[in-house]
CSV table of C-alpha atoms in Angstrom, one decimal:
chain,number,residue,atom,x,y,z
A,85,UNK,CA,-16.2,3.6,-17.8
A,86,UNK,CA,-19.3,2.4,-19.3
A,87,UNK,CA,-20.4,-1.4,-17.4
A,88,UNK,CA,-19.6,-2.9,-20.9
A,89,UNK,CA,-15.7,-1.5,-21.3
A,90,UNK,CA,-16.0,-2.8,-17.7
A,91,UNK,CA,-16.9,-6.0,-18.6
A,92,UNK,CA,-14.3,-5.8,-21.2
A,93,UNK,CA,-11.5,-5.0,-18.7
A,94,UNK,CA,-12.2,-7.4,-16.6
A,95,UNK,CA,-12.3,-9.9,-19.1
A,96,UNK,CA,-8.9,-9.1,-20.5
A,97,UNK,CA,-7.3,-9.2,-17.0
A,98,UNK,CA,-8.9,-12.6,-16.5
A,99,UNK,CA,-7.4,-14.2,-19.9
A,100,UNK,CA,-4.1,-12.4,-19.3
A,101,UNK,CA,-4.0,-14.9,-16.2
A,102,UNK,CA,-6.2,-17.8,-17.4
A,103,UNK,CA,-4.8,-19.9,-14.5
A,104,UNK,CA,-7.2,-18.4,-12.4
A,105,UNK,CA,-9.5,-20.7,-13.4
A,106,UNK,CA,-7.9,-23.6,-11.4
A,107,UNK,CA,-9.1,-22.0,-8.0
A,108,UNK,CA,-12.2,-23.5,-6.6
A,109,UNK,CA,-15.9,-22.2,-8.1
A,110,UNK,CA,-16.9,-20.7,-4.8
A,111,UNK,CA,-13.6,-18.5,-4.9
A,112,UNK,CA,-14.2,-17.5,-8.7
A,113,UNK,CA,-17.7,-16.7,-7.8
A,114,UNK,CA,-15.9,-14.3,-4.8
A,115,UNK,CA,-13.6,-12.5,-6.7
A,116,UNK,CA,-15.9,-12.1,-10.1
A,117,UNK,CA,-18.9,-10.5,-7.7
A,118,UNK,CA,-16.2,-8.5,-5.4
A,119,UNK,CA,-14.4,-7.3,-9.1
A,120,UNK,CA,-17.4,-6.6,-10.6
A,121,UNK,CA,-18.2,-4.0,-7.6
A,122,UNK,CA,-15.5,-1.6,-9.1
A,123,UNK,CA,-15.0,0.2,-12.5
A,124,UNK,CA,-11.8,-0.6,-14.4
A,125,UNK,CA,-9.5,2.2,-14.3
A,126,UNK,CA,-7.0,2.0,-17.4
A,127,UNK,CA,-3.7,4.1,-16.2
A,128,UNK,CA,-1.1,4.2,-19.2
A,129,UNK,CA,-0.8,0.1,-19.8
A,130,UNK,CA,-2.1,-0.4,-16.3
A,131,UNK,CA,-5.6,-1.9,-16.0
A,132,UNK,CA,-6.4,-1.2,-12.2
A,133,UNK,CA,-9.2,-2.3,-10.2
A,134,UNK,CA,-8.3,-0.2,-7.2
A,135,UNK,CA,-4.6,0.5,-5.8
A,136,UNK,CA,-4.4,-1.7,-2.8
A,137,UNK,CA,-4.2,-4.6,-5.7
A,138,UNK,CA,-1.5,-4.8,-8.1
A,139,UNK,CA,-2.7,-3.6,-11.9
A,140,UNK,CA,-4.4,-6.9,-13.1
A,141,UNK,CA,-2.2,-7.2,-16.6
A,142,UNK,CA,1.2,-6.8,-14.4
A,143,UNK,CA,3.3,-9.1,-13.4
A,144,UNK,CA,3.0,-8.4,-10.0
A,145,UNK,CA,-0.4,-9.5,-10.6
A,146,UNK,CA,0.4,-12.8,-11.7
A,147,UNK,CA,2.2,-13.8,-9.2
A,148,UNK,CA,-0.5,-13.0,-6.7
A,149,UNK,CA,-2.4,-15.3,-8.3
A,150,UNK,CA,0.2,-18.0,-8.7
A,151,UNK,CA,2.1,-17.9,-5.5
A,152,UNK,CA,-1.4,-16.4,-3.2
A,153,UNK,CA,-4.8,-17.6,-4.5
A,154,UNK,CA,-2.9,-21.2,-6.2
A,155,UNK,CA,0.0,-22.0,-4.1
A,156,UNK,CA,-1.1,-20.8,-0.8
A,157,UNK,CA,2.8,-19.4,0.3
A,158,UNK,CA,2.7,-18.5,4.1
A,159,UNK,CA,4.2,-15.4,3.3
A,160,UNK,CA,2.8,-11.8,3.3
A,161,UNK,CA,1.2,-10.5,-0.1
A,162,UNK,CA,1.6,-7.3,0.9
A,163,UNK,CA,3.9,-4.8,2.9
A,164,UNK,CA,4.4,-1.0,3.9
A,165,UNK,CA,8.1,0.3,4.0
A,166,UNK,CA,8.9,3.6,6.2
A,167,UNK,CA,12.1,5.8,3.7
A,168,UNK,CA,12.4,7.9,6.4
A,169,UNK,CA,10.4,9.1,9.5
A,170,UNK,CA,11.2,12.8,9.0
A,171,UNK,CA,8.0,15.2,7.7
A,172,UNK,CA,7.3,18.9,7.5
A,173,UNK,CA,3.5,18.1,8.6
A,174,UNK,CA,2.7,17.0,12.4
A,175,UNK,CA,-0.6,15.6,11.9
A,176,UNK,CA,-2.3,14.4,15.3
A,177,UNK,CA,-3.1,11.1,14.5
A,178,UNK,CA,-0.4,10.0,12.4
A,179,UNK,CA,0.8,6.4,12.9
A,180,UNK,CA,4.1,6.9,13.3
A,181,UNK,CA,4.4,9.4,15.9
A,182,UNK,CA,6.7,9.1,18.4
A,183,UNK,CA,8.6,6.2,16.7
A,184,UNK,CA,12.5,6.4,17.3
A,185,UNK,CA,15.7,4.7,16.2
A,186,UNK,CA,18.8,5.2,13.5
A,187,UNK,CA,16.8,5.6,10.0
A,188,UNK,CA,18.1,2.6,7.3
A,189,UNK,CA,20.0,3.6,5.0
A,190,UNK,CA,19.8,2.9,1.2
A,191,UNK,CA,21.8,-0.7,0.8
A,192,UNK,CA,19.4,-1.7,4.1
A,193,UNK,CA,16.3,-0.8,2.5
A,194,UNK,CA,16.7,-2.4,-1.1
A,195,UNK,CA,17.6,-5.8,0.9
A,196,UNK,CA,14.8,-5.7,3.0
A,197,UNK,CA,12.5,-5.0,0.1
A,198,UNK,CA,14.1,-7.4,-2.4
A,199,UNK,CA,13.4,-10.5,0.8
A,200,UNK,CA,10.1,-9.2,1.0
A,201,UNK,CA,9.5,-10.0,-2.6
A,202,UNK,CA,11.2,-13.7,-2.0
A,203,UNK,CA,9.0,-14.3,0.5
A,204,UNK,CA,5.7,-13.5,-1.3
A,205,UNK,CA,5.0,-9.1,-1.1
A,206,UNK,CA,3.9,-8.5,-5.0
A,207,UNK,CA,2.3,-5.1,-3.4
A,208,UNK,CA,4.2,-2.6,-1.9
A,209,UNK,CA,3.4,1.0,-0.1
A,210,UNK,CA,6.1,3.4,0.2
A,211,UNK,CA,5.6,5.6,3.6
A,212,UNK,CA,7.1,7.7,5.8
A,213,UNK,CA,7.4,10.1,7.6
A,214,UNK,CA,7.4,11.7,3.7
A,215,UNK,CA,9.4,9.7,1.7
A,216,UNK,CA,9.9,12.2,-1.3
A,217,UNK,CA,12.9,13.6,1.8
A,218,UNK,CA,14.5,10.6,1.0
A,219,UNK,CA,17.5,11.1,-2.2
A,220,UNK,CA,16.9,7.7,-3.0
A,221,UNK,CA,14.0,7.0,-3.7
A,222,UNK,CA,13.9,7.0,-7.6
A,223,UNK,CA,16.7,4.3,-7.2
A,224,UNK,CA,14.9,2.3,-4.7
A,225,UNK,CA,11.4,2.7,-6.6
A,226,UNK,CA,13.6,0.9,-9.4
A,227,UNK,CA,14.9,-2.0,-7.8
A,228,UNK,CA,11.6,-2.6,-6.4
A,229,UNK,CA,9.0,-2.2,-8.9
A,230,UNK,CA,10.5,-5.3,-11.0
A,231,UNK,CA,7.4,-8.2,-10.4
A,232,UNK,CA,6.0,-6.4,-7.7
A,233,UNK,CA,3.4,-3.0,-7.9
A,234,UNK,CA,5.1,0.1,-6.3
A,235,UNK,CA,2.7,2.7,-4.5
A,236,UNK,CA,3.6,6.2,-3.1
A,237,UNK,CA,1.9,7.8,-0.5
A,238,UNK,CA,2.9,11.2,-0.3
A,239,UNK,CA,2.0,14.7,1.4
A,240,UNK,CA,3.1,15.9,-1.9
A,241,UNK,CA,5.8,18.4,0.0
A,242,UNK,CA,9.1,18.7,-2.5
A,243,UNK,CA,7.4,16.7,-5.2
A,244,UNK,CA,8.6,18.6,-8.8
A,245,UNK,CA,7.8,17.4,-12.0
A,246,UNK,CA,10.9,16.3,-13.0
A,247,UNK,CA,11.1,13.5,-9.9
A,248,UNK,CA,7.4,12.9,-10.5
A,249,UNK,CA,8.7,11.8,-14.3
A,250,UNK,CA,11.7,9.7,-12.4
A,251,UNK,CA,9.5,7.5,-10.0
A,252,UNK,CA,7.4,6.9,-13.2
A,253,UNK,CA,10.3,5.6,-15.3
A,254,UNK,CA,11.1,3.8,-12.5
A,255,UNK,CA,8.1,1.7,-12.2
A,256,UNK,CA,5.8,3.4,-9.7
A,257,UNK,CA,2.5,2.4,-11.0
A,258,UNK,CA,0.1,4.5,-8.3
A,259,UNK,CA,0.6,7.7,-6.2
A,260,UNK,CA,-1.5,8.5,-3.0
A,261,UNK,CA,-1.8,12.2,-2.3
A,262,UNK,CA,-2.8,13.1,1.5
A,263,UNK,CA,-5.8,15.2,1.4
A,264,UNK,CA,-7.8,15.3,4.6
A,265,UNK,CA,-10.7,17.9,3.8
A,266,UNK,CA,-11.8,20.2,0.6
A,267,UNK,CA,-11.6,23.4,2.6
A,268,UNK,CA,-7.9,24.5,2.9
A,269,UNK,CA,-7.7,25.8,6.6
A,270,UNK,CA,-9.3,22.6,7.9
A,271,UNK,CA,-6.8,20.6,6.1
A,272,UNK,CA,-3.9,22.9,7.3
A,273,UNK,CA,-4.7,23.3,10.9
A,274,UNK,CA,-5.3,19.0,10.5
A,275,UNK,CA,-1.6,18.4,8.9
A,276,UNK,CA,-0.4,21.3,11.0
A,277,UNK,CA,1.3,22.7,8.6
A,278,UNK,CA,0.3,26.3,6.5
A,279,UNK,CA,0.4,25.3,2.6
A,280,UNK,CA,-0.3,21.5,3.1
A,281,UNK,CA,-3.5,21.6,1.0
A,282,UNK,CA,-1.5,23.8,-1.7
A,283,UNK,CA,0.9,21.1,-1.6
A,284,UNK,CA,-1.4,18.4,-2.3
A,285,UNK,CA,-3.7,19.9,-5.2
A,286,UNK,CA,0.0,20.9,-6.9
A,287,UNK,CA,1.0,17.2,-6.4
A,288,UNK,CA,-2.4,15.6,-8.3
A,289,UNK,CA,-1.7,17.9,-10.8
A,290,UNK,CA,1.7,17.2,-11.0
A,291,UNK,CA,1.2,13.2,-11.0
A,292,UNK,CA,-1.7,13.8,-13.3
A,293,UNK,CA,0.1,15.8,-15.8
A,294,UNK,CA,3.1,13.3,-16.6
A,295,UNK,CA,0.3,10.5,-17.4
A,296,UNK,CA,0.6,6.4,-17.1
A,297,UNK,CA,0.9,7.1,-13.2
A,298,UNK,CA,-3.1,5.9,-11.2
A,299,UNK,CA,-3.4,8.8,-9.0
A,300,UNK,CA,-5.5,8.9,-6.0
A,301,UNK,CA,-5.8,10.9,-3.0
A,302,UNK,CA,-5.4,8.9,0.6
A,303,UNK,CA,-8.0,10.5,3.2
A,304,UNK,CA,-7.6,10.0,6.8
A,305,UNK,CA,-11.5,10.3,7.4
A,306,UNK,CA,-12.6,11.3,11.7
A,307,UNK,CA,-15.6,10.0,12.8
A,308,UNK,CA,-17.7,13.4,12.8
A,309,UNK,CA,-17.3,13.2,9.1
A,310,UNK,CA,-18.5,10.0,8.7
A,311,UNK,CA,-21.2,10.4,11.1
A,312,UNK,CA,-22.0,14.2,9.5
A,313,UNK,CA,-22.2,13.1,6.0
A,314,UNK,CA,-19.3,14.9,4.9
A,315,UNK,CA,-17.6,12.2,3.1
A,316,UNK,CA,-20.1,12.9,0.3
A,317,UNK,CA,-19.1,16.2,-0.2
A,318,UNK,CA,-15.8,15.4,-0.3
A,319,UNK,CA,-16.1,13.1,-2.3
A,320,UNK,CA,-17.8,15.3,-5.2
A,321,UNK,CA,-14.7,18.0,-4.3
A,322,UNK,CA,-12.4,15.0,-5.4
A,323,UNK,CA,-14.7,13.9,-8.3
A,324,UNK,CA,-13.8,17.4,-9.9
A,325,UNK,CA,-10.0,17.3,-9.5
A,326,UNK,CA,-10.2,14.4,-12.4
A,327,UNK,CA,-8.2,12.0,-10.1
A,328,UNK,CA,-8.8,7.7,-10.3
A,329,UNK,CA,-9.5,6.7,-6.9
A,330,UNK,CA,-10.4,8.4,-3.4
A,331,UNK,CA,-8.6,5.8,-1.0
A,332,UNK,CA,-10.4,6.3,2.7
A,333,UNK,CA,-9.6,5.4,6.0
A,334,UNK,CA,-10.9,6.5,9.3
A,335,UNK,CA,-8.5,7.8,12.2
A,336,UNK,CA,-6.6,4.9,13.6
A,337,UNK,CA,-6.4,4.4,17.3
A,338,UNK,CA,-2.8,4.0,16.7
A,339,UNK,CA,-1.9,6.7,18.9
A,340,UNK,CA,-2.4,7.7,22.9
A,341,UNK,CA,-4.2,11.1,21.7
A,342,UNK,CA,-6.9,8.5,19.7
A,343,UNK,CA,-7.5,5.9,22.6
A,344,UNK,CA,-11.2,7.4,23.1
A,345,UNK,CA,-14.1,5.2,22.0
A,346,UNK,CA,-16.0,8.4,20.9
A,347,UNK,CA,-13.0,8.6,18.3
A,348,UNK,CA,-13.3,5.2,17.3
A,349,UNK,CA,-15.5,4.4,14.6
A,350,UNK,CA,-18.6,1.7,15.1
A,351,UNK,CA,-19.4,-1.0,13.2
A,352,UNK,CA,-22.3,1.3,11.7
A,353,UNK,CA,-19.9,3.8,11.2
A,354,UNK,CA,-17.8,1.3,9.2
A,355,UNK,CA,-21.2,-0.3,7.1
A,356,UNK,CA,-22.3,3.6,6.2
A,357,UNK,CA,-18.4,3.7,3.9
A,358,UNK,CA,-18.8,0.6,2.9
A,359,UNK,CA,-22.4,1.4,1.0
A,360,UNK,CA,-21.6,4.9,0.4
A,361,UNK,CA,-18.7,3.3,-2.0
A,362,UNK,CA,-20.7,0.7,-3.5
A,363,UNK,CA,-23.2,3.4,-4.5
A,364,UNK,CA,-19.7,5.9,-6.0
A,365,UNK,CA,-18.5,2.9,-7.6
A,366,UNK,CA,-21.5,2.0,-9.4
A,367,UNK,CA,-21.7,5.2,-10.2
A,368,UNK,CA,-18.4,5.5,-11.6
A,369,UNK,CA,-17.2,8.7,-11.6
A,370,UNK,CA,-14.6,8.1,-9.5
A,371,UNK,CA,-13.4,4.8,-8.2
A,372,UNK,CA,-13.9,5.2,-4.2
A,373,UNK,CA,-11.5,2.1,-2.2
A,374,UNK,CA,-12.2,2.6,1.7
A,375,UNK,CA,-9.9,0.1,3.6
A,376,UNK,CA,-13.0,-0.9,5.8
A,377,UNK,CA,-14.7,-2.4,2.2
A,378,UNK,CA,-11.4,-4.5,1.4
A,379,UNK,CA,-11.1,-5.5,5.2
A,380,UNK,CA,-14.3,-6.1,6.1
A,381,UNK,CA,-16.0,-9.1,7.3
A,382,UNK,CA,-17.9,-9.5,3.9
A,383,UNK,CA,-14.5,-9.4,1.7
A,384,UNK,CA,-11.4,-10.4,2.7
A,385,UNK,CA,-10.8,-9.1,6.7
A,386,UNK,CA,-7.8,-7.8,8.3
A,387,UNK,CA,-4.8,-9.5,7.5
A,388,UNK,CA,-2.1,-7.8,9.7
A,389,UNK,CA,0.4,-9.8,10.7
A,390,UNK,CA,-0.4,-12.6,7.9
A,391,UNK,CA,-0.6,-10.8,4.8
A,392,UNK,CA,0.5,-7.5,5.5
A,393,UNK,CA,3.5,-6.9,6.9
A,394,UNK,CA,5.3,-3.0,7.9
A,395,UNK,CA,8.6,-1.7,8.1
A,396,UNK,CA,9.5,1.5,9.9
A,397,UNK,CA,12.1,3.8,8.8
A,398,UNK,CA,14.1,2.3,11.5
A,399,UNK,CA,14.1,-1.4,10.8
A,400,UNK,CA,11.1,-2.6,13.3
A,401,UNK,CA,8.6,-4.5,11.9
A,402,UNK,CA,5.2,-4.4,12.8
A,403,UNK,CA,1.8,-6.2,11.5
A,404,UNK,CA,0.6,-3.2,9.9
A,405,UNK,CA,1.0,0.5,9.8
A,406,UNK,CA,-1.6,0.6,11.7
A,407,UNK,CA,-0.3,-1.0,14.9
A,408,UNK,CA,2.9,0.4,17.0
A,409,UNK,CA,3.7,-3.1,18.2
A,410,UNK,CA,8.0,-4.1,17.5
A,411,UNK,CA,8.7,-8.1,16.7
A,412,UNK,CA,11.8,-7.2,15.8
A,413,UNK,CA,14.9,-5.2,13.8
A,414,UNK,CA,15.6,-6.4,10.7
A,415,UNK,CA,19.3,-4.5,11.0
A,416,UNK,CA,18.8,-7.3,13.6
A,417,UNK,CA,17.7,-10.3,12.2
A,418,UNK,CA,16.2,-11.2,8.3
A,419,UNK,CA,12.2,-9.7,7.9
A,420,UNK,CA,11.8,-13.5,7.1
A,421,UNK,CA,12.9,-14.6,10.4
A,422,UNK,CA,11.3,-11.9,12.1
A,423,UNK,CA,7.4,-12.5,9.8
A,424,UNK,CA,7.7,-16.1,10.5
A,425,UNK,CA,8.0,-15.6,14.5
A,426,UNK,CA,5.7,-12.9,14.3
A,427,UNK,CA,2.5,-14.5,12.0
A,428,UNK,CA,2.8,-17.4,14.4
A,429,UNK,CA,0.6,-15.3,16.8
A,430,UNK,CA,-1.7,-13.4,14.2
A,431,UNK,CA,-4.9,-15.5,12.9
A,432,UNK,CA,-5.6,-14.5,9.0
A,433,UNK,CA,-8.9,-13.3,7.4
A,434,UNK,CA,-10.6,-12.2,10.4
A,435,UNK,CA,-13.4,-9.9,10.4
A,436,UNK,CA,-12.4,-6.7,12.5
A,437,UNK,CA,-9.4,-4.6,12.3
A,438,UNK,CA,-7.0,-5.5,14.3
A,439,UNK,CA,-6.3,-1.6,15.7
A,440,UNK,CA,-9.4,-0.9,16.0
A,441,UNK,CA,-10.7,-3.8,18.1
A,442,UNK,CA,-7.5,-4.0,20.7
A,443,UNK,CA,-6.5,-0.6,21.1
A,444,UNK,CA,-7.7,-0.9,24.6
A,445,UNK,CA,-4.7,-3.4,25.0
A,446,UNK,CA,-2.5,-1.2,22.9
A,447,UNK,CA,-3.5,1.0,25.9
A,448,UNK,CA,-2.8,-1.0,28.6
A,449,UNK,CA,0.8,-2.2,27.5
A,450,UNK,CA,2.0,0.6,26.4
A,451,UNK,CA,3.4,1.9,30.1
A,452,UNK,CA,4.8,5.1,29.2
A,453,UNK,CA,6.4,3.5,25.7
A,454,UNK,CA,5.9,5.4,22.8
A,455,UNK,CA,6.1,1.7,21.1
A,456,UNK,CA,5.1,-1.5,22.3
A,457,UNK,CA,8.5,-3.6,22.9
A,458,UNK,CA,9.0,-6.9,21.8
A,459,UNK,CA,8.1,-8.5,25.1
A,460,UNK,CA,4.9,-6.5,25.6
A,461,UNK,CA,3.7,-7.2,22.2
A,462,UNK,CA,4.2,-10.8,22.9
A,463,UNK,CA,2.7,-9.9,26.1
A,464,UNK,CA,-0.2,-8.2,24.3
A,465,UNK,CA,-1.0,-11.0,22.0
A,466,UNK,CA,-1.8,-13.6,24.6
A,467,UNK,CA,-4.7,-11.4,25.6
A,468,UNK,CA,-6.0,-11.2,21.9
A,469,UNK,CA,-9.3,-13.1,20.8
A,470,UNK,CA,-9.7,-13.1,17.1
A,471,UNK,CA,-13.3,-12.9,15.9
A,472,UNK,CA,-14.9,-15.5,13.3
A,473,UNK,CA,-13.2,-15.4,9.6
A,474,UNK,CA,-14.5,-13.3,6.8
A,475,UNK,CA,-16.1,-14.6,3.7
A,476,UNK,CA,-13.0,-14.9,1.9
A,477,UNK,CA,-11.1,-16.7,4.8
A,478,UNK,CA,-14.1,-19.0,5.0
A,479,UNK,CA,-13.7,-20.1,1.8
A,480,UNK,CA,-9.9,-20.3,1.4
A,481,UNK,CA,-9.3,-21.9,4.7
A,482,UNK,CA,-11.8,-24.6,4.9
């Protein structure tokens, strides 16, 4: 998109919510510079700046802006919901290894998403395990995408075109593809799993082909990569498959096989992304959205445990994806209940994320668990030190 039709965009999606306007000139000034770093990607009637916000014409949008940026709710803007934990692919580092319990089941999963909504999530990420294995998840896509934007991520595994079409007519507004590497065997022996790059090109075309859907591909970047300057050469590889958005994130510490500081990406590490997508993005070939950019200390930090918010496939609720800490069951107790004992130890807006800064403590409370317990994550948290807030929080909190 041309920086004019840019322009343009933006300027519909500010007059589509004019109330805007009534947040302080210092916050404008934020959001118009941090906007303005991204070209407008127009997906059917969605006008997206990048898929971690909702599309800025939707509803969901608006009430971000009413009930987030205006009102100030306490509650969590944004949340990550497990369908299931079961996957044909083992990858190494994924997030929710090792987590155990009796899955939800439909009815359990539509509550706990429609009290996330009353308590303030306008964005939410469907995960797994791969939660195309659930049969449900057309009909829970529907009740969910009413006032709030409904993303997929998805190794692409079972996807046809005819449930593609479904989660579309149900209100899915973006997809996330899991693609790892642009040479297949790296991918495959990564996923551990023989066809999972197959899988995910068929998927983009899939998604691509039924239109109105903002398609993307979710890379779990290691630190070689980074380091190596491969990200640029994936990058082009995903410029040619004619998808919106490459959405990056480097391998989380989440995991026992990932406590290793030469794993763990530095703050160097983290700046080289963060400049490498302002470059793509000016560019505008392809809209590039590396979590480390939105979280950083120069946008709007890490926000676990105060705006973001994750449920597992069995119930426990944790600050993030990211972080294998329990606060609670919601088959136990409401996710309201459980967020507003659990926030009460989180600080918002902070510069570093979370994972990545106290895995070390992750480490030491772990014992032997494959998940932290309540009690050690309580535990855990009075060890904690939050940094300074980022630019965002400084204005919005002071």
């Amino acid at each position: 998109m041309s920086p004019l039709k840019n322009r343009i965009g933006l300027v519909k999606a500010i007059l589509s919510n004019p109330q805007i306007m009534k947040l302080s000139p210092s916050i404008n000034w934020f959001f118009t510079r941090y906007m303005m770093k991204f070209p407008v990607v127009v997906a059917g009637h969605h006008i997206v700046l990048h898929s971690h916000l909702p599309p800025l014409n939707s509803k969901a949008y608006t009430r971000f802006v009413n009930e987030h940026l205006l009102a100030r709710i306490d509650g969590p803007s944004h949340a990550q919901i497990g369908l299931t934990n079961a996957c044909p692919q083992n990858c190494e580092y994924c997030y929710n290894k090792n987590r155990i319990g009796r899955v939800m089941d439909k009815n359990t999963i539509k509550k706990v998403i429609q009290e996330l909504k009353e308590i303030g999530v306008v964005w939410l990420g469907f995960t797994g395990g791969e939660p195309l294995l659930n049969k449900d998840i057309v009909e829970i896509t529907e009740s969910a995408s009413e006032n709030c934007a409904v993303k997929l991520f998805t190794t692409g595994c079972t996807l046809t075109k005819n449930l593609a079409s479904d989660l579309k007519a149900a209100g899915l507004f973006s997809v996330c593809v899991s693609l790892d590497h642009w040479v297949e065997e790296k991918h495959d022996r990564r996923r551990r799993y023989t066809g999972a790059f197959k899988d995910a090109l068929k998927a983009i075309d899939t998604f691509m082909d039924i239109g109105s859907v903002h398609v993307g591909v979710s890379a779990v970047l290691s630190r070689d990569m980074i380091q190596n300057d491969q990200t640029e050469e994936f990058l082009q590889f995903l410029i040619g498959s004619g998808i919106h958005e490459a959405w990056l994130s480097e391998v989380k510490p989440s995991v026992e096989a990932f406590w290793d500081s030469n794993l763990v990406i530095t703050e160097e590490d983290r700046m080289k992304l963060t400049k490498l997508q302002d470059r793509y993005n000016k560019d505008g070939k392809i809209t590039v959205n590396y979590l480390g950019h939105f979280e950083g200390k120069e946008h709007f930090g890490c926000n676990a445990g105060c705006k973001m918010v994750y449920v597992d496939a069995f119930g426990e609720v944790s600050p993030c994806v990211f972080t294998p800490m329990a606060f609670g069951n919601v088959e136990d107790k409401s996710i309201r209940d459980i967020f507003m004992e659990m926030t009460a130890f989180f600080q918002p807006s902070r510069e570093n994320c979370f994972i990545n800064k106290n895995y070390r403590l992750l480490q030491k409370y772990s014992i032997g668990q494959t998940m932290l317990s309540k009690d050690n994550s309580l535990r855990m948290m009075e060890e904690v030190r939050f940094g300074p807030l980022s630019k965002f929080g400084q204005l919005y909190y002071r």
